[in-house]
JSON list of C-alpha atoms in Angstrom, two decimals:
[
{"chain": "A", "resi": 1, "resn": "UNK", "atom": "CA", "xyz": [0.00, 0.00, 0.00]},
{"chain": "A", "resi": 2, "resn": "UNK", "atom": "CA", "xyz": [1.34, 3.62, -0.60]},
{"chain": "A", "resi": 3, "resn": "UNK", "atom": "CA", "xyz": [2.65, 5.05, 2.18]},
{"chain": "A", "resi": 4, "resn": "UNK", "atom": "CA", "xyz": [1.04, 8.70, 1.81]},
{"chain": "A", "resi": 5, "resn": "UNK", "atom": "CA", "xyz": [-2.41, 10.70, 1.86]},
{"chain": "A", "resi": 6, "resn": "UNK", "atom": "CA", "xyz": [-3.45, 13.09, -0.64]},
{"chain": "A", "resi": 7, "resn": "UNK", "atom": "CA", "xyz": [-6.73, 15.10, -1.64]},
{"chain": "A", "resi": 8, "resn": "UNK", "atom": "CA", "xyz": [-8.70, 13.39, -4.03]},
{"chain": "A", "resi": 9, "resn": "UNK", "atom": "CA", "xyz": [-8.97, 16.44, -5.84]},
{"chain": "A", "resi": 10, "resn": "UNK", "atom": "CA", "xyz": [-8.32, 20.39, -5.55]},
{"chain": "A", "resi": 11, "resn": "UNK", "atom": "CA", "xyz": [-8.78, 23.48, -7.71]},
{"chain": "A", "resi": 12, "resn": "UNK", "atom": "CA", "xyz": [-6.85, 26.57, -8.35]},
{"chain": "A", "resi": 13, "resn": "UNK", "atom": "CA", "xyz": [-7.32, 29.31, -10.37]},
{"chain": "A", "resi": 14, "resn": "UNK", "atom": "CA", "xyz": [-4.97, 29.80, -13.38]},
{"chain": "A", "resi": 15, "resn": "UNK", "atom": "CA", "xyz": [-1.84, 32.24, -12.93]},
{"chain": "A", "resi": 16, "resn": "UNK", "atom": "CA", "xyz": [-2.10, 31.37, -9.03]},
{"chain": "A", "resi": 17, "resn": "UNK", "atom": "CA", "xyz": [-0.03, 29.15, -6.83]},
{"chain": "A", "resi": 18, "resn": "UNK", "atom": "CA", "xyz": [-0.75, 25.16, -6.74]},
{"chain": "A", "resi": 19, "resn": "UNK", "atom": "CA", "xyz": [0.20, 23.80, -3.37]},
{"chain": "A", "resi": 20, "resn": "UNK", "atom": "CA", "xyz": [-0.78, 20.27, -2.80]},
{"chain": "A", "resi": 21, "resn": "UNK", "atom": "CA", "xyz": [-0.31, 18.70, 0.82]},
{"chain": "A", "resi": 22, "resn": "UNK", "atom": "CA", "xyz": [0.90, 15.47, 1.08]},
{"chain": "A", "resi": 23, "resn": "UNK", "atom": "CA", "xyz": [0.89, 13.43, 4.40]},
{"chain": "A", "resi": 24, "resn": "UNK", "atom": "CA", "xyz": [3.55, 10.86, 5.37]},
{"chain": "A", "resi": 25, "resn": "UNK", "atom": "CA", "xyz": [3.53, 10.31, 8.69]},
{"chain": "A", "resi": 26, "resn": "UNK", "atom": "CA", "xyz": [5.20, 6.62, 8.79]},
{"chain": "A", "resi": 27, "resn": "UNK", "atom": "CA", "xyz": [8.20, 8.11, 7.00]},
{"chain": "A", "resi": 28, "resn": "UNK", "atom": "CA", "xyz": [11.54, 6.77, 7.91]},
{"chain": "A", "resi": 29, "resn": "UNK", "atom": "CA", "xyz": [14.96, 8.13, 8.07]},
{"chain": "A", "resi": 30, "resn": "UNK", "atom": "CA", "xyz": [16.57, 7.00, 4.37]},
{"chain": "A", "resi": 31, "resn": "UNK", "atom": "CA", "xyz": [13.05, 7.80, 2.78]},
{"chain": "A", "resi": 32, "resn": "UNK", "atom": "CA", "xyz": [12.55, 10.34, -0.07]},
{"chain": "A", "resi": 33, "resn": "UNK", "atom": "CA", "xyz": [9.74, 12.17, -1.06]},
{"chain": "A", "resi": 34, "resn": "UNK", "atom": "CA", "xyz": [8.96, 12.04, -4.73]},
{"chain": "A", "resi": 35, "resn": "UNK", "atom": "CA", "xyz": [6.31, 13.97, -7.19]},
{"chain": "A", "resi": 36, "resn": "UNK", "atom": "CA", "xyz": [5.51, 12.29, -10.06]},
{"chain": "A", "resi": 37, "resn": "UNK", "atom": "CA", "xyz": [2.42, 13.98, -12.43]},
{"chain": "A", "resi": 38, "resn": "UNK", "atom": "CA", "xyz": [0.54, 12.00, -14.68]},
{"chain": "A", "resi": 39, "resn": "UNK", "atom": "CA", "xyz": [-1.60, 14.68, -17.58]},
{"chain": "A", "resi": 40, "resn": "UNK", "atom": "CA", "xyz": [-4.51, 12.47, -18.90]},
{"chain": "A", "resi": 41, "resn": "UNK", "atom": "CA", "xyz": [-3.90, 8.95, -19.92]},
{"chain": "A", "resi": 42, "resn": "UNK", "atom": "CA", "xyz": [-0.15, 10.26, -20.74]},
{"chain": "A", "resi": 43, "resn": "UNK", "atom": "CA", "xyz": [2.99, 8.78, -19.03]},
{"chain": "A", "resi": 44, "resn": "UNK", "atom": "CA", "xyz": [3.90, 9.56, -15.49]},
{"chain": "A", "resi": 45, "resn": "UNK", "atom": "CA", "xyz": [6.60, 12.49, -14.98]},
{"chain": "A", "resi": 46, "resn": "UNK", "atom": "CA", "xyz": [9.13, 13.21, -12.56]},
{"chain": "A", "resi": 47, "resn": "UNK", "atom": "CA", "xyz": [8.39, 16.77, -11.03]},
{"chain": "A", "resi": 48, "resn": "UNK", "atom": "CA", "xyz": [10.82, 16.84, -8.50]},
{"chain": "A", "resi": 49, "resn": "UNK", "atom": "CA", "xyz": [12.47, 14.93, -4.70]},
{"chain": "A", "resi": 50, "resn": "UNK", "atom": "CA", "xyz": [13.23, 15.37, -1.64]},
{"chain": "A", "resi": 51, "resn": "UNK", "atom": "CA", "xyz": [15.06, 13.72, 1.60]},
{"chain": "A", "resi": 52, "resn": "UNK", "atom": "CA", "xyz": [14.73, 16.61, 4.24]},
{"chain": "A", "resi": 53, "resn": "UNK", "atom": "CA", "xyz": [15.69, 20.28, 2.88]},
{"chain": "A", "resi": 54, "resn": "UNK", "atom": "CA", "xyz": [13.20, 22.26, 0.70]},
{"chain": "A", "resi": 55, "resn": "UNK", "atom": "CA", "xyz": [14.02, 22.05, -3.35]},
{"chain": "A", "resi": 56, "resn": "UNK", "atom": "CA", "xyz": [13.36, 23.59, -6.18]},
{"chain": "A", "resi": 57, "resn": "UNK", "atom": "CA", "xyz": [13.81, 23.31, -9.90]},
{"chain": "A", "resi": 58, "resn": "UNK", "atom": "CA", "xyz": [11.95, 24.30, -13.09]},
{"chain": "A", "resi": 59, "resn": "UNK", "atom": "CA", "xyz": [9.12, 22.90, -11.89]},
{"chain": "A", "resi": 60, "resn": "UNK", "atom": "CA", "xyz": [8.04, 23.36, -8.64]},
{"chain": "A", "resi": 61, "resn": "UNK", "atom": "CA", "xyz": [9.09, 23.37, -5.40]},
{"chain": "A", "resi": 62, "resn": "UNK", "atom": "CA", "xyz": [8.82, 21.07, -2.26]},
{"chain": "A", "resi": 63, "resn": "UNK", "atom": "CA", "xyz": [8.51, 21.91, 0.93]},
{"chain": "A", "resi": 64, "resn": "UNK", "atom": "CA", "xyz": [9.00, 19.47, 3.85]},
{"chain": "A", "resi": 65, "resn": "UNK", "atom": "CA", "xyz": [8.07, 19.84, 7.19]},
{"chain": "A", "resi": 66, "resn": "UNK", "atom": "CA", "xyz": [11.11, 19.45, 9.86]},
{"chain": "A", "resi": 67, "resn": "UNK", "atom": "CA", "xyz": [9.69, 16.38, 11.43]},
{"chain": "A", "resi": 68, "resn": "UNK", "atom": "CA", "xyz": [9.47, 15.31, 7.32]},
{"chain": "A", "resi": 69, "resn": "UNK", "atom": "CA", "xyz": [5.98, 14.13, 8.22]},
{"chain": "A", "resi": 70, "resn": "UNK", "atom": "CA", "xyz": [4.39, 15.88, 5.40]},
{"chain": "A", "resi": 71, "resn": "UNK", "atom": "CA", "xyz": [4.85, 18.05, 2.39]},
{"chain": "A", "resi": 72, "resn": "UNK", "atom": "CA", "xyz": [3.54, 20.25, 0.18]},
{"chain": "A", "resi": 73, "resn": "UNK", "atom": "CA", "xyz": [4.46, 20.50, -3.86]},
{"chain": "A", "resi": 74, "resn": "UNK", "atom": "CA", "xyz": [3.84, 24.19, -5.11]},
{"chain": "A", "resi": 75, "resn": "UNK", "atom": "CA", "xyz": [3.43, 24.74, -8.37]},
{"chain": "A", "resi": 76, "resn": "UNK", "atom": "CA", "xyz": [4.17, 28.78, -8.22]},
{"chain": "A", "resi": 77, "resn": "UNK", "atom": "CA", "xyz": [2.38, 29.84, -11.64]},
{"chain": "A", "resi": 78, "resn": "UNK", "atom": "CA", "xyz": [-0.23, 27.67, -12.50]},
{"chain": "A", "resi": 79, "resn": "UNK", "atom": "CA", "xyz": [-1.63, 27.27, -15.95]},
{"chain": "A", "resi": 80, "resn": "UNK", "atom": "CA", "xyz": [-4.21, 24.72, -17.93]},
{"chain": "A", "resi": 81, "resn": "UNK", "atom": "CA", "xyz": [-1.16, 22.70, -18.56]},
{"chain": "A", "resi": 82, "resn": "UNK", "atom": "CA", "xyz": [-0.78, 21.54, -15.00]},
{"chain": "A", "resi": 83, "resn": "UNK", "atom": "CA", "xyz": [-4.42, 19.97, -15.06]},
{"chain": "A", "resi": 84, "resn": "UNK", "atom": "CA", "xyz": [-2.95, 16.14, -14.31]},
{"chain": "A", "resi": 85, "resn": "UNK", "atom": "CA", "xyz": [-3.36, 14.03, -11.30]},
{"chain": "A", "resi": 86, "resn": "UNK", "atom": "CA", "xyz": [-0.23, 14.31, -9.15]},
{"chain": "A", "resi": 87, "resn": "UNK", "atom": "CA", "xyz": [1.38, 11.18, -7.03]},
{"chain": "A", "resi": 88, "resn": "UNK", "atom": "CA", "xyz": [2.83, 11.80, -4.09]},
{"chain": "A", "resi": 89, "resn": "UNK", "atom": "CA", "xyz": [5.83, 9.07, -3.13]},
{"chain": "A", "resi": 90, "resn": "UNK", "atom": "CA", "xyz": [7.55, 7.61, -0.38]},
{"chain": "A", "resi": 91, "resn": "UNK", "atom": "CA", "xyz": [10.72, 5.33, -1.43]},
{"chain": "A", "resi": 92, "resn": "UNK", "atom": "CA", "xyz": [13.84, 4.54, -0.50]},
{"chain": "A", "resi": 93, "resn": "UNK", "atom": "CA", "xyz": [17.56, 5.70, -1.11]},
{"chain": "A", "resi": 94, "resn": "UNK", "atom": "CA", "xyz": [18.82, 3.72, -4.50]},
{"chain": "A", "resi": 95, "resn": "UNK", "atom": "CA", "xyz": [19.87, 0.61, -3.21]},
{"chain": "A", "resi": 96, "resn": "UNK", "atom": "CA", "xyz": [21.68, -2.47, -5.49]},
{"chain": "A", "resi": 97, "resn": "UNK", "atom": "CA", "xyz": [20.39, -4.73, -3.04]},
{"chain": "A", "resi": 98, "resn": "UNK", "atom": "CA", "xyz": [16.69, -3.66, -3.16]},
{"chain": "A", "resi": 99, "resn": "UNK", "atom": "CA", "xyz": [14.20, -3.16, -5.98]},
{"chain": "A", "resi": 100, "resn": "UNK", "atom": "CA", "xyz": [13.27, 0.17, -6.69]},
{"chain": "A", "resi": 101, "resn": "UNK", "atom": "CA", "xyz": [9.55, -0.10, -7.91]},
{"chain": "A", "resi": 102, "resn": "UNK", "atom": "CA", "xyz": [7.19, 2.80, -7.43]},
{"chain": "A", "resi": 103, "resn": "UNK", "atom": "CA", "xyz": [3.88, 2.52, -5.61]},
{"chain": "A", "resi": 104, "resn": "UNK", "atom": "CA", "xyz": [1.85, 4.97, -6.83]},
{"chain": "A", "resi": 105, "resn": "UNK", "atom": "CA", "xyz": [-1.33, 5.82, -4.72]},
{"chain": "A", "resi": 106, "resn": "UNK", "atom": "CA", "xyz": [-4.41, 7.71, -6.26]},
{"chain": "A", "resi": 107, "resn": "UNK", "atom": "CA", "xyz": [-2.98, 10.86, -5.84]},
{"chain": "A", "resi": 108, "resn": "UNK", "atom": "CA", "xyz": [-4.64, 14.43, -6.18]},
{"chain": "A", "resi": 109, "resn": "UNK", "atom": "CA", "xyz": [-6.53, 15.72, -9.28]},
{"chain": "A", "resi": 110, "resn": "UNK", "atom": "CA", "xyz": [-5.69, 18.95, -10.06]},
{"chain": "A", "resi": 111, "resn": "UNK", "atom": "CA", "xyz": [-7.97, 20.97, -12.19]},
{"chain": "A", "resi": 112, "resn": "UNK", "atom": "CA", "xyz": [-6.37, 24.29, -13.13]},
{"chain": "A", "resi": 113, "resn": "UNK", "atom": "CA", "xyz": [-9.67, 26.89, -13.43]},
{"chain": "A", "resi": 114, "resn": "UNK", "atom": "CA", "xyz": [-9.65, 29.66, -16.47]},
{"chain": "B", "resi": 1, "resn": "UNK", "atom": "CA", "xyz": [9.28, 13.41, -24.51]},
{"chain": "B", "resi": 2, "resn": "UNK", "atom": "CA", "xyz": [10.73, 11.28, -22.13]},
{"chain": "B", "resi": 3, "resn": "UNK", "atom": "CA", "xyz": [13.41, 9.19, -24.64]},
{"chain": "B", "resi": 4, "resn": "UNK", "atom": "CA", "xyz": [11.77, 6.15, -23.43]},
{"chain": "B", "resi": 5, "resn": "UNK", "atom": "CA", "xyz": [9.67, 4.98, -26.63]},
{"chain": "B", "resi": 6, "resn": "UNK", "atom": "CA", "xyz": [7.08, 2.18, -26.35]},
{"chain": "B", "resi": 7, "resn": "UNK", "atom": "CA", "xyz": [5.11, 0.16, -29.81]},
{"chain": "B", "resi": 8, "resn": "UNK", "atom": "CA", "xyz": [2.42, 0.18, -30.50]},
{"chain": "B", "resi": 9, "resn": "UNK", "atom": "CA", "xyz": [0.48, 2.95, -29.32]},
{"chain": "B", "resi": 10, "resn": "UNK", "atom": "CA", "xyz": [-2.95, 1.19, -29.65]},
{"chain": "B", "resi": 11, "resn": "UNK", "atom": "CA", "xyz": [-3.66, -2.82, -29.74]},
{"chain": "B", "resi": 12, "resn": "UNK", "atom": "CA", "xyz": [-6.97, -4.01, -30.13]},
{"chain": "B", "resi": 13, "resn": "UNK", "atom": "CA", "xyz": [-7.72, -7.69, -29.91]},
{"chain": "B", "resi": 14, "resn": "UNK", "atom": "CA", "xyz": [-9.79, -10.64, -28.94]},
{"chain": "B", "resi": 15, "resn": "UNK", "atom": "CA", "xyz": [-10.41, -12.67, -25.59]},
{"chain": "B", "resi": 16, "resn": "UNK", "atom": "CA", "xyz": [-8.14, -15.74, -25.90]},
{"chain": "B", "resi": 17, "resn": "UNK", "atom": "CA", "xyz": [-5.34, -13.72, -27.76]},
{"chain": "B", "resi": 18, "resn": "UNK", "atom": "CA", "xyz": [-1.58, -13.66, -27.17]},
{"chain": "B", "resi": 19, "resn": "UNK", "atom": "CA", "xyz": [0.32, -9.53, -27.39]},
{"chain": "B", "resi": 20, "resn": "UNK", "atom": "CA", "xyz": [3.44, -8.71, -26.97]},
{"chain": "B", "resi": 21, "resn": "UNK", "atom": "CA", "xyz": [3.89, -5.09, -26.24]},
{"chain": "B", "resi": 22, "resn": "UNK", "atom": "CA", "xyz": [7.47, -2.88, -26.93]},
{"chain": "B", "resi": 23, "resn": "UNK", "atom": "CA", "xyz": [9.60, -0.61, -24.70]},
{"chain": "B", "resi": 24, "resn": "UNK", "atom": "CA", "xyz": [12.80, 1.19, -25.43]},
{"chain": "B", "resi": 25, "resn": "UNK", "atom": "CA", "xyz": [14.56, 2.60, -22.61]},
{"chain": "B", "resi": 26, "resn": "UNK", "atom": "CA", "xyz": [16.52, 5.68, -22.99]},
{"chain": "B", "resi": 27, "resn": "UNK", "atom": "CA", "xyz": [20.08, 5.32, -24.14]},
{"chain": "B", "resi": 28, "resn": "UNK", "atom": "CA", "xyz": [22.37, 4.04, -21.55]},
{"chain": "B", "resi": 29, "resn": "UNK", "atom": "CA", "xyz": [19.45, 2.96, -18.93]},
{"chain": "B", "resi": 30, "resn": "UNK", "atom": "CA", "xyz": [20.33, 0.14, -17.74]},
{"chain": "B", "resi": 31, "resn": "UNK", "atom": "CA", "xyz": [16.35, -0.84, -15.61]},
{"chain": "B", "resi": 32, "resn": "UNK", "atom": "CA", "xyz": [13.43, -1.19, -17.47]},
{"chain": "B", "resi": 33, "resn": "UNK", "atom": "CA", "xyz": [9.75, -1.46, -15.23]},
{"chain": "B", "resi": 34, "resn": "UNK", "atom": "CA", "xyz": [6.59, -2.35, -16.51]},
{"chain": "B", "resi": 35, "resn": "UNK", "atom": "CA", "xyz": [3.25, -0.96, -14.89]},
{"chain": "B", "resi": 36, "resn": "UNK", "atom": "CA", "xyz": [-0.19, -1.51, -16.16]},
{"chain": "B", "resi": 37, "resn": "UNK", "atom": "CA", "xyz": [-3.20, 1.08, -15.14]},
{"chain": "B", "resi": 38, "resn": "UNK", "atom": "CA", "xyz": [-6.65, -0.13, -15.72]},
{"chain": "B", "resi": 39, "resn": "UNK", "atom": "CA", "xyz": [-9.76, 2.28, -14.60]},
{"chain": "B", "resi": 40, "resn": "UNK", "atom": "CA", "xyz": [-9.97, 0.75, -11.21]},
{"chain": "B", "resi": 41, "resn": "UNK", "atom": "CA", "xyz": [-6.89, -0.22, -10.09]},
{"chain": "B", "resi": 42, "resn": "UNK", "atom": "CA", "xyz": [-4.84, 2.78, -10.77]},
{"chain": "B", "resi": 43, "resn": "UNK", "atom": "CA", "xyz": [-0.92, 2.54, -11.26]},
{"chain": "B", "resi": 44, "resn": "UNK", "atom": "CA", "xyz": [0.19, -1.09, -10.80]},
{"chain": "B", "resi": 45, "resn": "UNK", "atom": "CA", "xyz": [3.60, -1.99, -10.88]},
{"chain": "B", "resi": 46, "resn": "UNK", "atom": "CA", "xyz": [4.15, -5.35, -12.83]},
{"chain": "B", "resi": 47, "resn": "UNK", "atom": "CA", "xyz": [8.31, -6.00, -13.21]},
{"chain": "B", "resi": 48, "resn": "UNK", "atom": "CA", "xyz": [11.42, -4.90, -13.17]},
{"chain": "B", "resi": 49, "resn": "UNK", "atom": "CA", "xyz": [14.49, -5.42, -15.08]},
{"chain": "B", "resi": 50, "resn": "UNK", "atom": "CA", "xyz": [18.15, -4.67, -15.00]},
{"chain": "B", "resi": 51, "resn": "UNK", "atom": "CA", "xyz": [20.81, -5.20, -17.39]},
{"chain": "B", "resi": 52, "resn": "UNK", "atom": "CA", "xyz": [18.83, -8.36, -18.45]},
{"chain": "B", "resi": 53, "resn": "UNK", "atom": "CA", "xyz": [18.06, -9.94, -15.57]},
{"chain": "B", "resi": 54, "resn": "UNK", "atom": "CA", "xyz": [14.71, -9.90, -13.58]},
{"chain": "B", "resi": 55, "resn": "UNK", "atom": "CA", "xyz": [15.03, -7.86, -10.46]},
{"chain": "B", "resi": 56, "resn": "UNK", "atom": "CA", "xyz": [11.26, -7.26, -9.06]},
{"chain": "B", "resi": 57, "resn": "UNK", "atom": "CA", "xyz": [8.15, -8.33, -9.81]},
{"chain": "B", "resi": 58, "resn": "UNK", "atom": "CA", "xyz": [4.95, -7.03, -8.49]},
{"chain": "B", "resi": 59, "resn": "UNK", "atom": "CA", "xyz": [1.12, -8.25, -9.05]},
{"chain": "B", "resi": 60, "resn": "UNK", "atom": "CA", "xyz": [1.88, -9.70, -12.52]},
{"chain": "B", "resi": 61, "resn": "UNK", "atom": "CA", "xyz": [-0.49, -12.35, -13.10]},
{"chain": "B", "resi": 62, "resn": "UNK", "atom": "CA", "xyz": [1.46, -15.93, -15.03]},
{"chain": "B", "resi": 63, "resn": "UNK", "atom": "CA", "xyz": [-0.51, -15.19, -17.53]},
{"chain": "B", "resi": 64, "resn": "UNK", "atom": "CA", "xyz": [2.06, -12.45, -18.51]},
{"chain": "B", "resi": 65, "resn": "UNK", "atom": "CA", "xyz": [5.35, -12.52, -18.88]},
{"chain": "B", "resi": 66, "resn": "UNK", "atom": "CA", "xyz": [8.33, -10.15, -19.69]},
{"chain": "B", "resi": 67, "resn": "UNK", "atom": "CA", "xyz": [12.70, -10.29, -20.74]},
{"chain": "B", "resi": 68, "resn": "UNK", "atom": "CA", "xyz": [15.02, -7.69, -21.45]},
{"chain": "B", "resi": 69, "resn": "UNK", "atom": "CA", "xyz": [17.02, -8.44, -24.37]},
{"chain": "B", "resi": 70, "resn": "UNK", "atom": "CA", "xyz": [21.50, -7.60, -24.83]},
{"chain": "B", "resi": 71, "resn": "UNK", "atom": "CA", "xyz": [20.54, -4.64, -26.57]},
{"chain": "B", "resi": 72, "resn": "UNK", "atom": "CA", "xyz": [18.37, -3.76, -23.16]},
{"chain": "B", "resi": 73, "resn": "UNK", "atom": "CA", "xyz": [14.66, -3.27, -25.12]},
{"chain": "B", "resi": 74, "resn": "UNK", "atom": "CA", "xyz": [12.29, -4.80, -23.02]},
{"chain": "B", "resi": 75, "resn": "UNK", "atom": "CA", "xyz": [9.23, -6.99, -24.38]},
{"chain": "B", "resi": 76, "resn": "UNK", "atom": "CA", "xyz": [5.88, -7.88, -22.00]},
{"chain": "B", "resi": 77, "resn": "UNK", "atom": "CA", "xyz": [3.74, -10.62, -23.22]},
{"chain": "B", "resi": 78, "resn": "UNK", "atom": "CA", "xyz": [0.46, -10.63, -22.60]},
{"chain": "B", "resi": 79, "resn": "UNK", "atom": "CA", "xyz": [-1.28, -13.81, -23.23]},
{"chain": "B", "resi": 80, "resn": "UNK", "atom": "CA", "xyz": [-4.63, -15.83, -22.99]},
{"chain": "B", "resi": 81, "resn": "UNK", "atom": "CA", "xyz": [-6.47, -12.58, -22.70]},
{"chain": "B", "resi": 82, "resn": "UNK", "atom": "CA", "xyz": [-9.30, -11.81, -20.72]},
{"chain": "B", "resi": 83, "resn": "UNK", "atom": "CA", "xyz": [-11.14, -8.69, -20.75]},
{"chain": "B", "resi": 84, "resn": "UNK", "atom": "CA", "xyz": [-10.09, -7.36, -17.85]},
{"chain": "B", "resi": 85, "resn": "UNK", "atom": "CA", "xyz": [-6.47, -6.82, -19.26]},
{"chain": "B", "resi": 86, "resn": "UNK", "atom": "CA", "xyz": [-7.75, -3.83, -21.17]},
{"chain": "B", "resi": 87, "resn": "UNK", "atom": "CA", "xyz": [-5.69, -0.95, -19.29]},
{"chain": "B", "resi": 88, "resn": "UNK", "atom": "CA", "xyz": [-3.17, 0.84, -20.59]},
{"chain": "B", "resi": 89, "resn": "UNK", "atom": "CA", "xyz": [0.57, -0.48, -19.65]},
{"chain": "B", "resi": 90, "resn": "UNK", "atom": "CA", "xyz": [3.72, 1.93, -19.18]},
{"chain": "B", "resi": 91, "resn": "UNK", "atom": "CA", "xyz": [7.00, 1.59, -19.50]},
{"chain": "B", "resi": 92, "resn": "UNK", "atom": "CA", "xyz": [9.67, 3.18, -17.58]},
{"chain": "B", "resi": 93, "resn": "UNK", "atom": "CA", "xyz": [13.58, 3.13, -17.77]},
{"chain": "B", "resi": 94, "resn": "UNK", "atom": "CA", "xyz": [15.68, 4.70, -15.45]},
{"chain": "B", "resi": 95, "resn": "UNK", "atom": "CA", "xyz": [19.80, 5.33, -14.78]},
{"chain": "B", "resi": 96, "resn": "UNK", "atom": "CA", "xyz": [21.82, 3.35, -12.97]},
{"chain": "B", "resi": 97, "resn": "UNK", "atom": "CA", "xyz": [22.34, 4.33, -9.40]},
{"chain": "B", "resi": 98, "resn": "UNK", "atom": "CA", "xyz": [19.12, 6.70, -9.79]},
{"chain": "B", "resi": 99, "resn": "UNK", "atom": "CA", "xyz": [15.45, 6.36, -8.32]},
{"chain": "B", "resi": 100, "resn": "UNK", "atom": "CA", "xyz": [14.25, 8.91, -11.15]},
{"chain": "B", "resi": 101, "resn": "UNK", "atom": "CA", "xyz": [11.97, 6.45, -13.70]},
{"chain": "B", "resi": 102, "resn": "UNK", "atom": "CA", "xyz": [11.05, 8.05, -17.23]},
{"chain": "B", "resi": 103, "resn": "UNK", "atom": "CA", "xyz": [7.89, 6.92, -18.70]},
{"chain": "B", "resi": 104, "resn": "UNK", "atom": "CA", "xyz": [6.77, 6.15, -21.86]},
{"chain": "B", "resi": 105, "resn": "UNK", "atom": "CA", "xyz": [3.77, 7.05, -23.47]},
{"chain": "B", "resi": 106, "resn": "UNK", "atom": "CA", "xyz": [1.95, 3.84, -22.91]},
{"chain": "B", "resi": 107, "resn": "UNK", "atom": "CA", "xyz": [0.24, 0.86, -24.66]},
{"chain": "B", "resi": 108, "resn": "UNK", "atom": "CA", "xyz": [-3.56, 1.26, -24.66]},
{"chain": "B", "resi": 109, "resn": "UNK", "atom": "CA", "xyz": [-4.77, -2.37, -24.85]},
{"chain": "B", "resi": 110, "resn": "UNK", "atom": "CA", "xyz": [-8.23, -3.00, -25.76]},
{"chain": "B", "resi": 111, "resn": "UNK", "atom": "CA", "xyz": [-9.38, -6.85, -25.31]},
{"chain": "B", "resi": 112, "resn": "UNK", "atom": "CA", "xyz": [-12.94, -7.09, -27.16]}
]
């Protein structure tokens, strides 16, 4: 089972800021948080990951709590092209001794309003 | 685009049927993974490969089976179809050392 809890869906108004919470409270110490977005019936993409510190890139940013129980993934300009349902994932370090499968929950569906 | 390139786009076929379905990872990634996402189970992770050899597998039914060939395309074969395979199946290659996976555009497998 995934290991996180998202909104089943949220809205936000075009040209605004996107910030979907993600809870991960069974998180443990060599755990990352990943983003992966998935725009209708298309292939999954990377957004961006975490361990501890806030990132950004391009895309977005993360922001992780200190106790890294939760997160939230902003998306600072929104437009219609961010409409997609976005995964929020727990996983471990890259191992050679471990598979490194993803285990994608339902995630939050984004609808980006005109 | 992702670089990881999957064939064919669309496959329609019968119950009873044998498919084999195409991936291409991106040049120089060595894992492939194959994950199939019907309307009601969501993203499902099937198997993993790396550099040939089978590393994961996931809730991949005997029915269906998978290799990674020298060159490091990956086949899945589905076979004896029923028509609760119809889903569309991903694949997604990724760098060694790395936990970042690149997606394809998907399969879209219809089973009439």
């Amino acid at each position: 089972d995934a290991k996180t809890t998202q909104p089943t869906s949220m809205d936000c108004a075009e040209g605004r800021a996107a910030n979907l919470p993600c809870n991960h409270s069974t998180i443990s110490g060599n755990e990352y948080v990943y983003w992966y977005r998935q725009i209708h019936s298309q292939g999954p993409q990377y957004i961006i990951h975490g361990l501890k510190n806030n990132e950004t890139n391009e895309m977005a940013s993360l922001i992780i709590t200190e106790d890294r129980k939760s997160s939230t993934l902003i998306l600072p300009h929104a437009t219609l092209r961010d409409t997609a349902v976005y995964y929020c994932i727990v996983r471990d370090a890259f191992s050679m001794n471990r598979d490194d499968k993803i285990i994608f929950g339902k995630g939050t569906r984004l609808h980006i309003l005109p | 685009d992702s670089g990881v390139t999957q064939t064919p786009k669309h496959l329609i076929t019968a119950t009873g049927q044998r498919v084999t379905l195409r991936c291409s990872p991106r040049s120089g990634d060595l894992s492939v993974y194959w994950y199939q996402q019907s309307l009601d189970q969501g993203l499902q992770f099937l198997i993993q490969y790396y550099n040939g050899e089978e590393r994961a597998k996931g809730n991949i039914l005997e029915r269906f089976s998978a290799q990674q060939f020298p060159d490091l395309h990956s086949e899945l074969n589905l076979s004896s179809l029923e028509l609760g395979d119809s889903a569309l199946y991903f694949c997604a290659s990724s760098p060694h050392r790395s936990n970042e996976q690149f997606f394809g555009p998907g399969t879209r497998l219809t089973v009439l």
